[in-house]
Short mmCIF file of C-alpha atoms and ligand atoms in Angstrom, two decimals:
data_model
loop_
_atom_site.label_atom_id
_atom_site.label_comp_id
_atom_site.label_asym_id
_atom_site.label_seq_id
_atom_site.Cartn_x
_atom_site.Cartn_y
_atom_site.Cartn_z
CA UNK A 1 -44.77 8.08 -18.57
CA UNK A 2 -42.97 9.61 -21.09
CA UNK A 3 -42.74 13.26 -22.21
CA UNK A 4 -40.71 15.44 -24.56
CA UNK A 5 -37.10 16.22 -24.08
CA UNK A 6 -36.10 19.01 -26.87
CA UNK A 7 -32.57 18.36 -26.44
CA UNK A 8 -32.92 14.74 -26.92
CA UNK A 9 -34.32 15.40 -30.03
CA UNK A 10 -31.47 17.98 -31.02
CA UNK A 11 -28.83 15.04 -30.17
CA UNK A 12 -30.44 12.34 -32.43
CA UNK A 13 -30.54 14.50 -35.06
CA UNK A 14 -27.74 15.52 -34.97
CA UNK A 15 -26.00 12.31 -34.56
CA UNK A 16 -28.21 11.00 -37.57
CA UNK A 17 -26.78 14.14 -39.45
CA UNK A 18 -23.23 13.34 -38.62
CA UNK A 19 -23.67 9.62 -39.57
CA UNK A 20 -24.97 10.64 -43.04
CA UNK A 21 -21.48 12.43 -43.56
CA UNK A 22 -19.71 9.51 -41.91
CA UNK A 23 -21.81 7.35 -44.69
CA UNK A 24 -20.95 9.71 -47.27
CA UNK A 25 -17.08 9.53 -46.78
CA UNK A 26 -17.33 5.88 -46.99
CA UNK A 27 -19.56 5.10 -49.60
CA UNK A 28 -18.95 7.54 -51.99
CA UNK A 29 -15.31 5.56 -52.71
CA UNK A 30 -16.56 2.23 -52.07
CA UNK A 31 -20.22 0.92 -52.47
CA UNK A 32 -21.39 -0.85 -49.08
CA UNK A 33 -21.14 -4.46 -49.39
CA UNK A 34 -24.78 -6.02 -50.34
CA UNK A 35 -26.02 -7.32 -53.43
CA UNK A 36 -24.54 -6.62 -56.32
CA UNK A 37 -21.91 -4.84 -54.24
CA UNK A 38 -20.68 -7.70 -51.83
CA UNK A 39 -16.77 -8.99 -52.25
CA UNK A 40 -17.20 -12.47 -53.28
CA UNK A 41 -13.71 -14.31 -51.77
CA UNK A 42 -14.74 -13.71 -48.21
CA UNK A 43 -16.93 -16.73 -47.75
CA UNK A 44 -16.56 -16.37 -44.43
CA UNK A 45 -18.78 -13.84 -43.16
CA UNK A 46 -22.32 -15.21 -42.50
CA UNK A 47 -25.22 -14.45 -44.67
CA UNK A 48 -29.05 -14.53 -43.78
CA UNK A 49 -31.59 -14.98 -46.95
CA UNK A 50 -32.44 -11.76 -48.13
CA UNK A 51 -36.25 -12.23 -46.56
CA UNK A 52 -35.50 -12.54 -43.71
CA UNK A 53 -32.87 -10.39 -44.08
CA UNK A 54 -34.94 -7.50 -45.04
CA UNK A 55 -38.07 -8.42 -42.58
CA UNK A 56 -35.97 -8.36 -39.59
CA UNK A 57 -34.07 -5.66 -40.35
CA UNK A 58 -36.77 -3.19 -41.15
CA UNK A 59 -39.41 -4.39 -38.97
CA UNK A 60 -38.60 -2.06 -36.06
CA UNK A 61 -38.99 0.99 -37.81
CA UNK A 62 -42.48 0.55 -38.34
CA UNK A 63 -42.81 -1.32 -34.95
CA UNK A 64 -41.05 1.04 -33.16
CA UNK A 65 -43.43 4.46 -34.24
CA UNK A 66 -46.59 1.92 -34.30
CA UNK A 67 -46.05 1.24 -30.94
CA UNK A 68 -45.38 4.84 -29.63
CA UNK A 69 -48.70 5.51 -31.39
CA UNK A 70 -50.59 3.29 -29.64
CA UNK A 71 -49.47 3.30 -26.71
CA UNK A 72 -48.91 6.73 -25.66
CA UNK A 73 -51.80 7.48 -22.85
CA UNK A 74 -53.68 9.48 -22.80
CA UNK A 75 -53.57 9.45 -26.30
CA UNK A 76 -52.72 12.06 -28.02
CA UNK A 77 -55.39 13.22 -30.39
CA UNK A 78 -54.65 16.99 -31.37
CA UNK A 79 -53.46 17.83 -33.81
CA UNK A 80 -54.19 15.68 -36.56
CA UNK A 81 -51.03 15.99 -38.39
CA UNK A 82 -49.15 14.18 -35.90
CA UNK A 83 -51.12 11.26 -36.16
CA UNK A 84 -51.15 11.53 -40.51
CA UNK A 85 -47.27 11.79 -40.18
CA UNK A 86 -46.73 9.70 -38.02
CA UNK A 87 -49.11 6.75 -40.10
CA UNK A 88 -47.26 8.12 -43.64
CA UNK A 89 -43.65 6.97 -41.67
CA UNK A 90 -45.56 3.70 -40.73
CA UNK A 91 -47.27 3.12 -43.36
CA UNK A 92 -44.22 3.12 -45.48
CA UNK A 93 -42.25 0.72 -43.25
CA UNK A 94 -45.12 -1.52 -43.17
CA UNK A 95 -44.61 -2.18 -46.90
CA UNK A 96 -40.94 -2.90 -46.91
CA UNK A 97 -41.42 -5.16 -43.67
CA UNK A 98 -44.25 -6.91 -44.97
CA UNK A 99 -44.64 -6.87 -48.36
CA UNK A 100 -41.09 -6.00 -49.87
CA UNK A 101 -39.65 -9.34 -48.58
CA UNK A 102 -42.80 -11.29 -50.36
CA UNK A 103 -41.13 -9.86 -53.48
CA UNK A 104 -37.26 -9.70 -53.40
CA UNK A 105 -35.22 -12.89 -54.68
CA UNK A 106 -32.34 -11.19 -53.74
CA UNK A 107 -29.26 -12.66 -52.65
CA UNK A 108 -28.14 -14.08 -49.01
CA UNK A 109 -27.62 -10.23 -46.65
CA UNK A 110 -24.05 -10.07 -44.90
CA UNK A 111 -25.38 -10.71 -41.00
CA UNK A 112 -22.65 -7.74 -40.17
CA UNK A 113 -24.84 -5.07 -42.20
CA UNK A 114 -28.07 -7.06 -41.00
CA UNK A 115 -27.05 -6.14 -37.66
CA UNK A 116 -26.20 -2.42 -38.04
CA UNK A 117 -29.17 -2.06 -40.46
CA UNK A 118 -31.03 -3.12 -37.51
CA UNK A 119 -29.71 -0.69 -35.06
CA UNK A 120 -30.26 2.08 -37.70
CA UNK A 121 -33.87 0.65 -38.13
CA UNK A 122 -34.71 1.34 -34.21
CA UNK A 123 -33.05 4.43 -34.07
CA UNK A 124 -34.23 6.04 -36.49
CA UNK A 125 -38.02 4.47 -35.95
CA UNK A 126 -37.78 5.59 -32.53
CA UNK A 127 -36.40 9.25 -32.95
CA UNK A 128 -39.65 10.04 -36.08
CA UNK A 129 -42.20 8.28 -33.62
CA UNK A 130 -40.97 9.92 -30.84
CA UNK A 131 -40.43 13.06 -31.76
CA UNK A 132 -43.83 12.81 -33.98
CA UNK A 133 -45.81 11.66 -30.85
CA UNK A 134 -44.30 13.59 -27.96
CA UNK A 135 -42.71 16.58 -29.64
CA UNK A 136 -44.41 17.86 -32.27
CA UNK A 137 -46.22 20.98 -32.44
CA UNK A 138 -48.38 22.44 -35.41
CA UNK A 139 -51.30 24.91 -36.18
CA UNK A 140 -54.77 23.32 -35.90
CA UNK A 141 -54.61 24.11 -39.95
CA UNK A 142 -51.45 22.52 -40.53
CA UNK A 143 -53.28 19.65 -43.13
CA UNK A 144 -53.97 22.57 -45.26
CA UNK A 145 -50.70 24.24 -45.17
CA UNK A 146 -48.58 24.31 -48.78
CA UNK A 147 -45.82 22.72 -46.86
CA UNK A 148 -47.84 19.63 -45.60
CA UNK A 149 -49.94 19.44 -48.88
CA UNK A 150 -46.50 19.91 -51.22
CA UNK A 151 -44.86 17.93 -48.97
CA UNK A 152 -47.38 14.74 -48.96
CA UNK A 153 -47.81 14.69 -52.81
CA UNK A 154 -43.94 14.52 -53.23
CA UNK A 155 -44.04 11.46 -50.00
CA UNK A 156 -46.96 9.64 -52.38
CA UNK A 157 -44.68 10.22 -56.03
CA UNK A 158 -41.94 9.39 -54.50
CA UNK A 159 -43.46 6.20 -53.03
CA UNK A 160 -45.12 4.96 -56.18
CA UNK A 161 -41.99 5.49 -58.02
CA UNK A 162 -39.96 3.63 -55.16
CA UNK A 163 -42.44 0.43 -55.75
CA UNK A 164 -43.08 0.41 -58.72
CA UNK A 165 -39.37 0.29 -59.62
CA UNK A 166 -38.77 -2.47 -56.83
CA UNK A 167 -40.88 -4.34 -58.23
CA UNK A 168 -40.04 -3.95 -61.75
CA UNK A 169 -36.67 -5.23 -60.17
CA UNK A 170 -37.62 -8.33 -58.24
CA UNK A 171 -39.29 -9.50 -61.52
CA UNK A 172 -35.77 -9.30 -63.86
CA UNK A 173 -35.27 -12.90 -62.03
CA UNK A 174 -36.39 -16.10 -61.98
CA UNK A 175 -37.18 -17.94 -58.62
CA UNK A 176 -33.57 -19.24 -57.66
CA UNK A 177 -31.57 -17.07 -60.30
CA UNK A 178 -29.24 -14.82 -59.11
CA UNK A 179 -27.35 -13.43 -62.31
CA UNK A 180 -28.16 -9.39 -62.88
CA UNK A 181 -29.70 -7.59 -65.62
CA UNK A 182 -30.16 -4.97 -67.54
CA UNK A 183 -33.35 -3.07 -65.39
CA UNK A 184 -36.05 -1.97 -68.15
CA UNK A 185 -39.47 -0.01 -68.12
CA UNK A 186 -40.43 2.88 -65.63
CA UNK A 187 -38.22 5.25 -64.52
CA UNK A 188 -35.06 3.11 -65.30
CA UNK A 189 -35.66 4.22 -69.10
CA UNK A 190 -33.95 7.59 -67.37
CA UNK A 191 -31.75 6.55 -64.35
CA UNK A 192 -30.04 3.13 -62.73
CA UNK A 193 -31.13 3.97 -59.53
CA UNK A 194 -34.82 4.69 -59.89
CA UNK A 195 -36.19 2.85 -56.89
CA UNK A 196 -33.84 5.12 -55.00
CA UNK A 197 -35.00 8.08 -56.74
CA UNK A 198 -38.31 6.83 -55.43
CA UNK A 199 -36.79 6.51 -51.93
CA UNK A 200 -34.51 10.41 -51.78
CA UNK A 201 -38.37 11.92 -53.39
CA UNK A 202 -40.20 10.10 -50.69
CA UNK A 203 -38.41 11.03 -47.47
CA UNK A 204 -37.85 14.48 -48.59
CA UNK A 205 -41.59 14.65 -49.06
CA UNK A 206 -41.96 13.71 -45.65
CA UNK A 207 -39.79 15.97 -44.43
CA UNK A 208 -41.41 19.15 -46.52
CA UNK A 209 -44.62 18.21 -44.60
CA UNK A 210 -43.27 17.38 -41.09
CA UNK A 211 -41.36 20.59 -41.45
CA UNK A 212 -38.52 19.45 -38.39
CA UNK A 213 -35.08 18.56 -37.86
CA UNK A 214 -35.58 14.79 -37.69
CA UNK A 215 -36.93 14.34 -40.75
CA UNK A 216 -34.78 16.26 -42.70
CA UNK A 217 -32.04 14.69 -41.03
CA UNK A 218 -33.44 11.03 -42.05
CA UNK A 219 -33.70 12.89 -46.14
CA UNK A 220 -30.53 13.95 -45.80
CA UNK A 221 -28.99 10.02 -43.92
CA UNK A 222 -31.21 8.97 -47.01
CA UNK A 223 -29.28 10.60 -49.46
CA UNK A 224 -25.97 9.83 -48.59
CA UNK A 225 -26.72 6.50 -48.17
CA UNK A 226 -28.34 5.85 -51.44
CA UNK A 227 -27.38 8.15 -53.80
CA UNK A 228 -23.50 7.01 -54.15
CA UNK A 229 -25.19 3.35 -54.31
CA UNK A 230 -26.97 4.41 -57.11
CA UNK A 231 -24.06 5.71 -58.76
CA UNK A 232 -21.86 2.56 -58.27
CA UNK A 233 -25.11 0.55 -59.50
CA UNK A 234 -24.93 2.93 -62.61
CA UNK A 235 -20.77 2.41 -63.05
CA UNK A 236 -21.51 -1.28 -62.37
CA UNK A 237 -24.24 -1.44 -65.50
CA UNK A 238 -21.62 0.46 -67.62
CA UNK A 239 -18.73 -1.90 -67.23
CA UNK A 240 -21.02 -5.34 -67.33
CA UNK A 241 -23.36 -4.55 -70.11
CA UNK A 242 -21.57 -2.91 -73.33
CA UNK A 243 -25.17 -2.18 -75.07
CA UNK A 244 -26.46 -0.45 -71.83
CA UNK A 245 -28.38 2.68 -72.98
CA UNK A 246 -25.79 5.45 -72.56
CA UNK A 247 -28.92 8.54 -72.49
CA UNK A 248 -29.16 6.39 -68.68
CA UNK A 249 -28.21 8.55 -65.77
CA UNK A 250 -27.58 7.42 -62.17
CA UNK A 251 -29.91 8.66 -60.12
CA UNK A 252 -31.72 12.13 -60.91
CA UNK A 253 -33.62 11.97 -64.45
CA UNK A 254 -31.66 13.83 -67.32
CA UNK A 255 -29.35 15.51 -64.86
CA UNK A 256 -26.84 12.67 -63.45
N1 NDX B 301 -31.67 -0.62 -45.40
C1 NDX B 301 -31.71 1.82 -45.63
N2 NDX B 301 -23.39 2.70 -41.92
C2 NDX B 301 -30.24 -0.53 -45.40
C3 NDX B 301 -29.53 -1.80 -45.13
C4 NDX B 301 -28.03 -1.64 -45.02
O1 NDX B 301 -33.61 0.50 -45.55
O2 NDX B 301 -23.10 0.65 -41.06
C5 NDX B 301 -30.39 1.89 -45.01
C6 NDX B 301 -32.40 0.53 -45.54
C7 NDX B 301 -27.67 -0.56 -44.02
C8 NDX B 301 -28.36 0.77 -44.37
C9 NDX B 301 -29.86 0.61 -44.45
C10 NDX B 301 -27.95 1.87 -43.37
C11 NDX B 301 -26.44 2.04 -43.26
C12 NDX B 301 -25.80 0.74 -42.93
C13 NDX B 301 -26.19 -0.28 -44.01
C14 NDX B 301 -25.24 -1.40 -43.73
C15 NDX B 301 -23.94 -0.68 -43.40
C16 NDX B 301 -24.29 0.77 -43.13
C17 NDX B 301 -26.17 0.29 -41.52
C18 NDX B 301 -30.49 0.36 -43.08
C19 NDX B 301 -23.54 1.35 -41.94
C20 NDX B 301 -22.70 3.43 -40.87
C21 NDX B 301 -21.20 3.12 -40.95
C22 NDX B 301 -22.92 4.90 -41.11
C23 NDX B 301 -23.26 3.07 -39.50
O3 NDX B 301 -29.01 -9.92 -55.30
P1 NDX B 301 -29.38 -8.50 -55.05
O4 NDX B 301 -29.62 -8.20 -53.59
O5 NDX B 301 -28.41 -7.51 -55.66
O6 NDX B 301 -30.82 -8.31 -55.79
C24 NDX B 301 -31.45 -7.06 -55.84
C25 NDX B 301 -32.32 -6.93 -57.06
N3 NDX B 301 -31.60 -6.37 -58.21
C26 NDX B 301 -31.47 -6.95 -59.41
N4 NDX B 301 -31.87 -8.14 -59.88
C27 NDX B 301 -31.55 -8.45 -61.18
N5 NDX B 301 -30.88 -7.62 -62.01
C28 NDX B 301 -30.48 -6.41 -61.57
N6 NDX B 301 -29.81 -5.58 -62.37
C29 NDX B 301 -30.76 -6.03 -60.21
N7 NDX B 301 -30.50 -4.93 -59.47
C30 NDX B 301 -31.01 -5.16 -58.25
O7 NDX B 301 -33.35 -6.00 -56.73
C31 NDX B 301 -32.47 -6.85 -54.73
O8 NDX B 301 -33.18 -8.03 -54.51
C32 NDX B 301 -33.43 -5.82 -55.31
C33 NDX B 301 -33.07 -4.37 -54.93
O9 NDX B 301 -31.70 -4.18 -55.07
P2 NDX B 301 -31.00 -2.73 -54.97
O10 NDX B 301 -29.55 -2.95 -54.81
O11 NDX B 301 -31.44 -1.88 -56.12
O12 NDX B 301 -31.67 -2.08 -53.65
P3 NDX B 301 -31.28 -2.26 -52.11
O13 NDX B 301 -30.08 -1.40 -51.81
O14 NDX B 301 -31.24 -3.69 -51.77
O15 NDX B 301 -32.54 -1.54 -51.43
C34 NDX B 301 -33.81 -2.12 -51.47
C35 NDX B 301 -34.84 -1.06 -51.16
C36 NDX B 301 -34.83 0.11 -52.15
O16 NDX B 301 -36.15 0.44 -52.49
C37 NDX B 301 -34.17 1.24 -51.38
O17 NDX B 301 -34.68 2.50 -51.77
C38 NDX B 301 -34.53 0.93 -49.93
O18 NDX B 301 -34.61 -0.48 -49.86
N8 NDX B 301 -33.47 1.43 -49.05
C39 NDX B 301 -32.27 0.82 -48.96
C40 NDX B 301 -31.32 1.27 -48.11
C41 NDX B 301 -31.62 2.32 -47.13
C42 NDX B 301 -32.80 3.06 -47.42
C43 NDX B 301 -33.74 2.55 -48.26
C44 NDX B 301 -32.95 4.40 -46.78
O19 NDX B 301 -31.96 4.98 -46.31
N9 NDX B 301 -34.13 4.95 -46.71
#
């Protein structure tokens, strides 16, 4: 059976650390090629419909922890916080395997970025759950510590702000249209990217209240991998729409 290995832990981490800056470098010069992003002459490359796309692709980051959950004899019951975190992370993926793909009509997903979105999916599903289940340690009082209250009220805003603003997206199109629009209503009266607002709030929540390297290093992956989207969604809005509100910013409310 399994047990913990704290330099296991360190390496993931670290590696999921280093491939934020790797994603950084990249991205911050050119957007990473889905939606709204993705080169149109290379007809080429294969594409999956964005359901599936987006089922299969998240799915093991909320089977992944699920399964270390339940599976992990004898189960481990103490202390609490383990198991709350470990559902939040869960509970989460569940709605973006499940019930995300219900909603998007995005367009066809690149099968390249399907695949590595994949890999990143189990990774990083395994390293939370794992270190979550097996690692973790925390005072019996830990559900009533500032840092795992704070911490869970910013994982909840950030949440609600993350779907609500997905939402409002999926509903700017008709079934079968796949022309863009001008996003209205919630927090895009402030910023392009508000669903990844939502997102960057959410995980850094998380993090606050898990209080270890893995999840800050998943805030931090999360960051550099959607904040420079949001700003080349925001540039994109500027140069397609000439009456886009210019009070907008790109991803942080009022500040940029
Ligand atoms: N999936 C996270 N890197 C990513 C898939 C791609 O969950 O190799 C990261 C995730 C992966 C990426 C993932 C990790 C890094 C990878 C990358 C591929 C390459 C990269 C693996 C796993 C890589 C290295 C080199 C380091 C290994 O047609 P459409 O699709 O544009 O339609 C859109 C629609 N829409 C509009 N419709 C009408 N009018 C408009 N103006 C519209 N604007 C948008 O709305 C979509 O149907 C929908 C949403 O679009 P968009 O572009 O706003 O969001 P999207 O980027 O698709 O994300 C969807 C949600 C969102 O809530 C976001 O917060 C969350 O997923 N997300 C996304 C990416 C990563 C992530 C969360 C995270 O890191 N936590």
């Amino acid at each position: 059976s399994m047990e913990c290995f704290p330099s296991l832990v360190l390496a993931l981490s670290s590696l999921l650390g280093a491939l934020a800056l790797l994603q950084l470098s990249l991205y911050l010069r050119v957007p990473s090629g889905y939606g709204k992003h993705e080169e149109r002459p290379c007809k080429a490359r294969g594409r999956l419909p964005a359901r599936c796309a987006w089922f299969l692709q998240e799915l093991p980051s909320f089977l992944v922890p699920a399964l270390l959950l339940a599976l992990r004899s004898p189960p481990r019951l103490e202390p609490l916080a383990c198991r709350l975190l470990c559902c939040l992370f869960c509970w989460h993926y569940f709605y973006r395997t499940f019930i995300y793909p219900f909603f998007t009509r995005g367009r066809p997903f690149p099968l390249q970025l399907l695949f590595f979105g994949t890999l990143f999916c189990i990774y990083n599903g395994f390293l939370q759950g794992y270190y979550l289940i097996y690692c973790a340690e925390y005072p019996s009082d830990w559900c009533t510590d500032i840092r795992f209250t704070s911490g869970l009220l910013l994982f909840l805003l950030g949440m609600g702000i993350n779907i609500h603003s997905d939402l409002l997206l999926c509903q700017l199109r008709k079934p079968g249209e796949v022309t863009y629009k001008v996003p209205q209503g919630g927090l895009f009266t402030y910023v392009s990217g508000a669903n990844y607002f939502g997102e960057i709030v959410e995980w850094f929540g998380f993090a606050i209240a898990t209080w270890s390297l893995p999840a800050f290093a998943f805030a931090f992956f999360t960051l550099c991998c959607i904040g420079p989207r949001a700003y080349h969604h925001h540039r994109y809005y500027l140069k397609t729409f000439m009456d886009y509100p210019k009070s907008r910013k790109a991803l942080i409310p009022f500040v940029f």
